[in-house]
Coordinates of N, CA and C in Angstrom, one line a residue:
X274 N 4.0 12.1 -12.5 CA 3.7 13.2 -11.7 C 4.9 13.3 -10.6
X275 N 5.1 14.5 -10.2 CA 6.1 14.8 -9.2 C 5.7 14.4 -7.8
X276 N 6.7 13.8 -7.1 CA 6.4 13.4 -5.7 C 6.6 14.6 -4.8
X277 N 5.6 14.7 -3.9 CA 5.6 15.9 -3.0 C 6.0 15.5 -1.6
X278 N 6.1 16.5 -0.7 CA 6.5 16.2 0.7 C 5.4 15.4 1.3
X279 N 4.1 15.7 0.9 CA 3.0 14.9 1.4 C 3.1 13.4 1.0
X280 N 3.6 13.2 -0.2 CA 3.8 11.8 -0.7 C 4.8 11.1 0.1
X281 N 5.9 11.8 0.4 CA 7.0 11.2 1.2 C 6.5 10.9 2.6
X282 N 5.6 11.7 3.1 CA 5.0 11.4 4.5 C 4.2 10.2 4.4
X283 N 3.5 10.0 3.3 CA 2.6 8.8 3.1 C 3.5 7.5 3.0
X284 N 4.6 7.6 2.2 CA 5.5 6.5 2.2 C 6.0 6.2 3.5
X285 N 6.4 7.2 4.3 CA 7.0 7.0 5.6 C 5.9 6.3 6.5
X286 N 4.6 6.7 6.4 CA 3.6 6.1 7.2 C 3.4 4.7 6.9
X287 N 3.5 4.3 5.6 CA 3.4 2.9 5.2 C 4.6 2.1 5.8
X288 N 5.8 2.7 5.7 CA 7.0 2.0 6.2 C 6.9 1.9 7.7
X289 N 6.4 2.9 8.4 CA 6.3 2.8 9.9 C 5.4 1.7 10.3
X290 N 4.2 1.5 9.6 CA 3.3 0.5 10.1 C 3.8 -0.9 9.9
X291 N 4.6 -1.1 8.8 CA 5.1 -2.5 8.6 C 6.3 -2.7 9.4
X292 N 7.1 -1.7 9.7 CA 8.2 -1.9 10.6 C 7.7 -2.3 12.0
X293 N 6.6 -1.6 12.4 CA 6.0 -1.9 13.7 C 5.3 -3.2 13.8
X294 N 4.7 -3.6 12.7 CA 3.8 -4.8 12.8 C 4.3 -6.0 12.0
X295 N 5.4 -5.9 11.4 CA 6.0 -7.1 10.6 C 6.0 -8.3 11.5
X296 N 5.5 -9.4 10.9 CA 5.5 -10.7 11.5 C 5.8 -11.7 10.3
X297 N 6.9 -12.5 10.4 CA 7.2 -13.4 9.4 C 6.0 -14.4 9.2
X298 N 5.6 -14.6 7.9 CA 4.5 -15.4 7.6 C 3.1 -14.9 7.9
X299 N 3.1 -13.6 8.4 CA 1.8 -13.0 8.7 C 1.6 -11.7 8.0
X300 N 2.6 -10.8 8.2 CA 2.5 -9.4 7.7 C 3.8 -9.0 7.1
X301 N 3.9 -8.7 5.8 CA 5.1 -8.2 5.2 C 4.9 -7.0 4.2
X302 N 3.6 -6.6 4.1 CA 3.3 -5.5 3.2 C 2.5 -4.5 4.1
X303 N 2.9 -3.2 4.0 CA 2.2 -2.2 4.7 C 1.7 -1.2 3.7
X304 N 0.5 -0.6 3.9 CA 0.0 0.4 3.0 C -0.5 1.6 3.8
X305 N -0.5 2.7 3.0 CA -1.1 4.0 3.6 C -1.9 4.7 2.5
X306 N -3.0 5.3 2.9 CA -3.8 6.0 2.0 C -4.1 7.4 2.6
X307 N -4.0 8.4 1.8 CA -4.4 9.8 2.2 C -5.7 10.0 1.5
X308 N -6.7 10.4 2.3 CA -8.0 10.7 1.8 C -8.0 12.2 1.3
X309 N -9.1 12.5 0.6 CA -9.2 13.9 0.2 C -9.4 14.9 1.3
X310 N -9.8 14.4 2.5 CA -9.9 15.2 3.7 C -8.6 15.5 4.3
X311 N -7.5 14.7 3.9 CA -6.2 14.9 4.4 C -5.8 13.9 5.4
X312 N -6.7 13.1 5.9 CA -6.4 12.1 6.9 C -5.6 10.9 6.2
X313 N -4.6 10.4 7.0 CA -3.9 9.2 6.6 C -4.3 8.0 7.4
X314 N -4.5 6.9 6.7 CA -4.8 5.6 7.3 C -3.7 4.6 6.9
X315 N -3.4 3.7 7.8 CA -2.4 2.7 7.5 C -2.9 1.3 7.9
X316 N -2.3 0.3 7.2 CA -2.7 -1.1 7.5 C -1.7 -2.0 7.0
X317 N -1.7 -3.3 7.4 CA -0.8 -4.3 6.9 C -1.7 -5.4 6.3
X318 N -1.1 -6.2 5.4 CA -1.8 -7.2 4.8 C -2.0 -8.4 5.7
X319 N -2.9 -9.3 5.4 CA -3.1 -10.5 6.3 C -2.8 -11.7 5.4
X320 N -1.7 -12.4 5.7 CA -1.3 -13.6 5.0 C -1.9 -14.8 5.6
X321 N -2.3 -15.7 4.8 CA -2.9 -17.0 5.3 C -2.2 -18.2 4.7
X322 N -2.2 -19.3 5.4 CA -1.6 -20.5 4.8 C -2.3 -20.9 3.5
X323 N -3.5 -20.6 3.3 CA -4.2 -20.8 2.1 C -4.2 -19.5 1.4
X324 N -3.5 -19.3 0.3 CA -3.3 -18.0 -0.4 C -4.6 -17.3 -0.7
X325 N -5.6 -18.0 -1.1 CA -6.9 -17.4 -1.5 C -7.5 -16.6 -0.4
X326 N -7.1 -16.9 0.9 CA -7.7 -16.2 2.0 C -6.9 -15.0 2.4
X327 N -5.7 -14.8 1.9 CA -4.9 -13.6 2.2 C -5.6 -12.4 1.7
X328 N -5.4 -11.3 2.4 CA -6.0 -10.0 2.0 C -4.9 -9.0 1.9
X329 N -4.8 -8.2 0.8 CA -3.7 -7.3 0.6 C -3.9 -6.0 1.5
X330 N -2.8 -5.4 1.8 CA -2.8 -4.2 2.7 C -3.6 -3.1 2.1
X331 N -3.5 -2.9 0.7 CA -4.3 -1.9 0.1 C -5.8 -2.0 0.3
X332 N -6.3 -3.3 0.2 CA -7.7 -3.5 0.5 C -8.1 -3.2 1.9
X333 N -7.2 -3.6 2.8 CA -7.5 -3.4 4.3 C -7.5 -1.9 4.6
X334 N -6.5 -1.1 4.0 CA -6.4 0.3 4.4 C -7.6 1.0 3.8
X335 N -8.1 0.6 2.6 CA -9.2 1.3 2.0 C -10.5 1.0 2.9
X336 N -10.6 -0.3 3.3 CA -11.7 -0.6 4.1 C -11.7 0.1 5.5
X337 N -10.5 0.2 6.0 CA -10.3 1.0 7.3 C -10.8 2.4 7.1
X338 N -10.4 3.1 6.1 CA -10.8 4.5 5.8 C -12.3 4.6 5.6
X339 N -12.8 3.7 4.8 CA -14.3 3.7 4.6 C -15.0 3.4 5.9
X340 N -14.5 2.6 6.8 CA -15.2 2.3 8.1 C -15.2 3.5 9.0
X341 N -14.3 4.4 8.7 CA -14.2 5.7 9.5 C -15.0 6.8 8.8
X342 N -15.7 6.5 7.7 CA -16.6 7.5 7.0 C -15.9 8.2 5.8
X343 N -14.7 7.8 5.5 CA -14.1 8.4 4.3 C -14.6 7.7 3.0
X344 N -14.8 8.5 2.0 CA -15.2 8.0 0.7 C -14.4 8.5 -0.5
X345 N -13.5 9.4 -0.3 CA -12.7 9.9 -1.4 C -11.3 9.8 -1.1
X346 N -10.5 9.2 -2.0 CA -9.1 9.0 -1.8 C -8.2 9.8 -2.7
X347 N -7.1 10.3 -2.1 CA -6.2 11.1 -2.9 C -5.0 10.3 -3.4
X348 N -4.3 9.6 -2.5 CA -3.1 8.9 -2.9 C -3.0 7.6 -2.0
X349 N -2.4 6.6 -2.6 CA -2.2 5.3 -1.9 C -0.8 4.8 -2.2
X350 N -0.2 4.1 -1.3 CA 1.1 3.5 -1.5 C 1.2 2.2 -0.6
X351 N 2.0 1.3 -1.1 CA 2.3 0.1 -0.4 C 3.8 -0.2 -0.4
X352 N 4.3 -0.7 0.7 CA 5.7 -1.0 0.9 C 5.9 -2.5 1.3
X353 N 7.0 -3.0 0.9 CA 7.3 -4.4 1.3 C 8.4 -4.5 2.3
X354 N 8.2 -5.2 3.3 CA 9.3 -5.5 4.3 C 10.1 -6.7 3.9
X355 N 11.4 -6.7 3.9 CA 12.1 -7.9 3.4 C 12.0 -9.0 4.5
X356 N 12.1 -10.2 4.0 CA 12.2 -11.3 5.0 C 13.4 -11.2 5.8
X357 N 13.2 -11.6 7.1 CA 14.3 -11.5 8.0 C 14.8 -12.9 8.4
X358 N 16.1 -13.1 8.3 CA 16.7 -14.3 8.8 C 16.8 -14.3 10.3
X359 N 16.2 -15.1 11.0 CA 16.2 -15.1 12.5 C 17.6 -15.2 13.0
X360 N 18.6 -15.8 12.3 CA 19.9 -15.9 12.7 C 20.8 -14.7 12.4
X361 N 20.3 -13.8 11.6 CA 21.0 -12.6 11.2 C 20.8 -11.5 12.3
X362 N 21.9 -10.9 12.8 CA 21.8 -9.9 13.8 C 21.8 -8.5 13.3
X363 N 21.6 -8.3 11.9 CA 21.6 -7.0 11.3 C 20.5 -6.2 12.0
X364 N 20.8 -4.9 12.2 CA 19.9 -4.0 12.8 C 18.7 -3.8 11.9
X365 N 17.5 -4.1 12.4 CA 16.3 -4.0 11.6 C 15.9 -2.6 11.2
X366 N 16.4 -1.6 11.8 CA 16.1 -0.2 11.5 C 16.8 0.2 10.1
X367 N 17.8 -0.6 9.7 CA 18.5 -0.3 8.5 C 17.9 -1.1 7.3
X368 N 16.8 -1.8 7.5 CA 16.2 -2.5 6.4 C 15.7 -1.6 5.3
X369 N 15.8 -2.1 4.0 CA 15.3 -1.4 2.9 C 13.8 -1.8 2.7
X370 N 12.9 -0.9 2.9 CA 11.5 -1.1 2.7 C 11.1 -0.5 1.4
X371 N 10.9 -1.3 0.4 CA 10.7 -0.9 -1.0 C 9.2 -0.6 -1.2
X372 N 8.9 0.4 -2.0 CA 7.6 0.7 -2.5 C 7.3 -0.4 -3.6
X373 N 6.1 -0.9 -3.5 CA 5.7 -2.0 -4.5 C 4.4 -1.5 -5.2
X374 N 4.3 -2.0 -6.4 CA 3.1 -1.7 -7.2 C 1.9 -2.6 -6.7
X375 N 0.7 -2.1 -6.7 CA -0.4 -2.9 -6.3 C -0.7 -4.0 -7.3
X376 N -1.1 -5.1 -6.8 CA -1.4 -6.3 -7.7 C -2.7 -6.0 -8.5
X377 N -3.0 -6.8 -9.4 CA -4.2 -6.6 -10.3 C -5.5 -6.4 -9.6
X378 N -5.7 -7.3 -8.6 CA -6.9 -7.2 -7.8 C -7.0 -5.9 -7.0
X379 N -5.9 -5.4 -6.5 CA -5.9 -4.1 -5.8 C -6.1 -3.0 -6.7
X380 N -5.5 -3.1 -7.9 CA -5.7 -2.0 -8.9 C -7.2 -1.9 -9.2
X381 N -7.9 -3.0 -9.3 CA -9.4 -3.0 -9.6 C -10.1 -2.3 -8.4
X382 N -9.7 -2.8 -7.2 CA -10.4 -2.2 -6.0 C -10.1 -0.7 -5.8
X383 N -8.9 -0.3 -6.0 CA -8.6 1.1 -5.8 C -9.4 1.9 -6.8
X384 N -9.4 1.4 -8.1 CA -10.2 2.1 -9.1 C -11.7 2.1 -8.8
X385 N -12.2 1.0 -8.3 CA -13.7 0.9 -7.9 C -14.0 2.0 -6.9
X386 N -13.1 2.2 -5.9 CA -13.5 3.1 -4.8 C -12.9 4.5 -4.9
X387 N -12.0 4.7 -5.9 CA -11.4 6.0 -6.1 C -10.8 6.1 -7.5
X388 N -11.6 6.3 -8.5 CA -11.1 6.3 -9.9 C -10.1 7.5 -10.1
X389 N -10.1 8.5 -9.2 CA -9.1 9.6 -9.4 C -7.9 9.4 -8.4
X390 N -7.8 8.3 -7.8 CA -6.7 8.1 -6.8 C -5.4 8.0 -7.5
X391 N -4.4 8.6 -6.9 CA -3.0 8.6 -7.4 C -2.3 7.4 -6.6
X392 N -1.4 6.7 -7.3 CA -0.6 5.6 -6.8 C 0.8 5.9 -6.8
X393 N 1.5 5.8 -5.7 CA 3.0 6.0 -5.7 C 3.7 4.7 -6.0
X394 N 4.6 4.8 -6.9 CA 5.4 3.6 -7.4 C 6.9 3.9 -7.3
X395 N 7.6 2.8 -7.4 CA 9.1 2.9 -7.4 C 9.5 2.8 -8.9
X396 N 10.0 3.9 -9.4 CA 10.5 4.0 -10.8 C 12.0 3.7 -10.8
X397 N 12.5 3.7 -12.0 CA 13.9 3.4 -12.2 C 14.8 4.5 -11.6
X398 N 14.3 5.7 -11.5 CA 15.1 6.8 -11.0 C 14.5 7.4 -9.7
X399 N 13.8 6.6 -9.0 CA 13.2 7.0 -7.7 C 11.7 6.9 -7.7
X400 N 11.0 7.5 -6.8 CA 9.6 7.4 -6.7 C 8.9 8.2 -7.8
X401 N 7.7 7.7 -8.2 CA 6.9 8.3 -9.2 C 5.5 8.2 -8.8
X402 N 4.6 8.9 -9.4 CA 3.2 8.8 -9.1 C 2.4 8.8 -10.4
X403 N 1.3 8.0 -10.4 CA 0.4 7.9 -11.5 C -1.0 7.8 -11.1
X404 N -1.9 8.0 -12.0 CA -3.3 7.8 -11.7 C -3.6 6.3 -11.8
X405 N -4.5 5.8 -11.0 CA -4.9 4.4 -11.0 C -5.3 3.9 -12.3
X406 N -6.0 4.8 -13.1 CA -6.4 4.4 -14.4 C -5.3 4.0 -15.4
X407 N -4.1 4.6 -15.2 CA -3.0 4.3 -16.0 C -2.5 2.9 -15.7
X408 N -2.7 2.4 -14.5 CA -2.3 1.0 -14.2 C -3.3 0.0 -14.6
X409 N -4.5 0.5 -15.0 CA -5.6 -0.5 -15.3 C -6.3 -0.1 -16.6
X410 N -5.5 -0.2 -17.7 CA -6.2 0.1 -19.0 C -7.3 -0.8 -19.3
X411 N -8.3 -0.3 -20.0 CA -9.5 -1.1 -20.4 C -10.1 -1.8 -19.2
X412 N -10.3 -1.1 -18.1 CA -10.9 -1.6 -16.9 C -12.3 -2.2 -17.2
X413 N -12.5 -3.3 -16.5 CA -13.9 -3.9 -16.6 C -14.9 -3.0 -15.9
X414 N -16.0 -2.8 -16.5 CA -17.1 -2.0 -15.9 C -18.4 -2.8 -16.1
X415 N -19.2 -2.6 -15.1 CA -20.6 -3.2 -15.2 C -21.4 -2.4 -16.2
X416 N -22.2 -3.1 -17.0 CA -23.1 -2.4 -17.9 C -24.5 -2.5 -17.5

């Protein structure tokens, strides 16, 4: 699917939240979701010393939107902040914040809460967009 101006705004929102809230060892992924109502929500992931306790940014941003009464999602994206060497004086505004694909657990969660949600990905020739179902073939369903 073609990337739109709204999609670029969503990527920028995810980049802005992780630029603002990045903390080494705590937050290095930012996510943004646009709901069907047009509102954009952003969040960062929560890293923990015990990996099982960590929570992905996509899960947090979906929960944030749901907590505000949203139930239908249009598009979601996640971006990764690169690790920063504390001894490197490179200007942080020049950092490459890459779009990343949701992990398997997040794919399940996105699909559970928005089976028609579009996901922005980084393709070989730039950004691309696909339906969450394309990233989760033969999805588990309760019978």
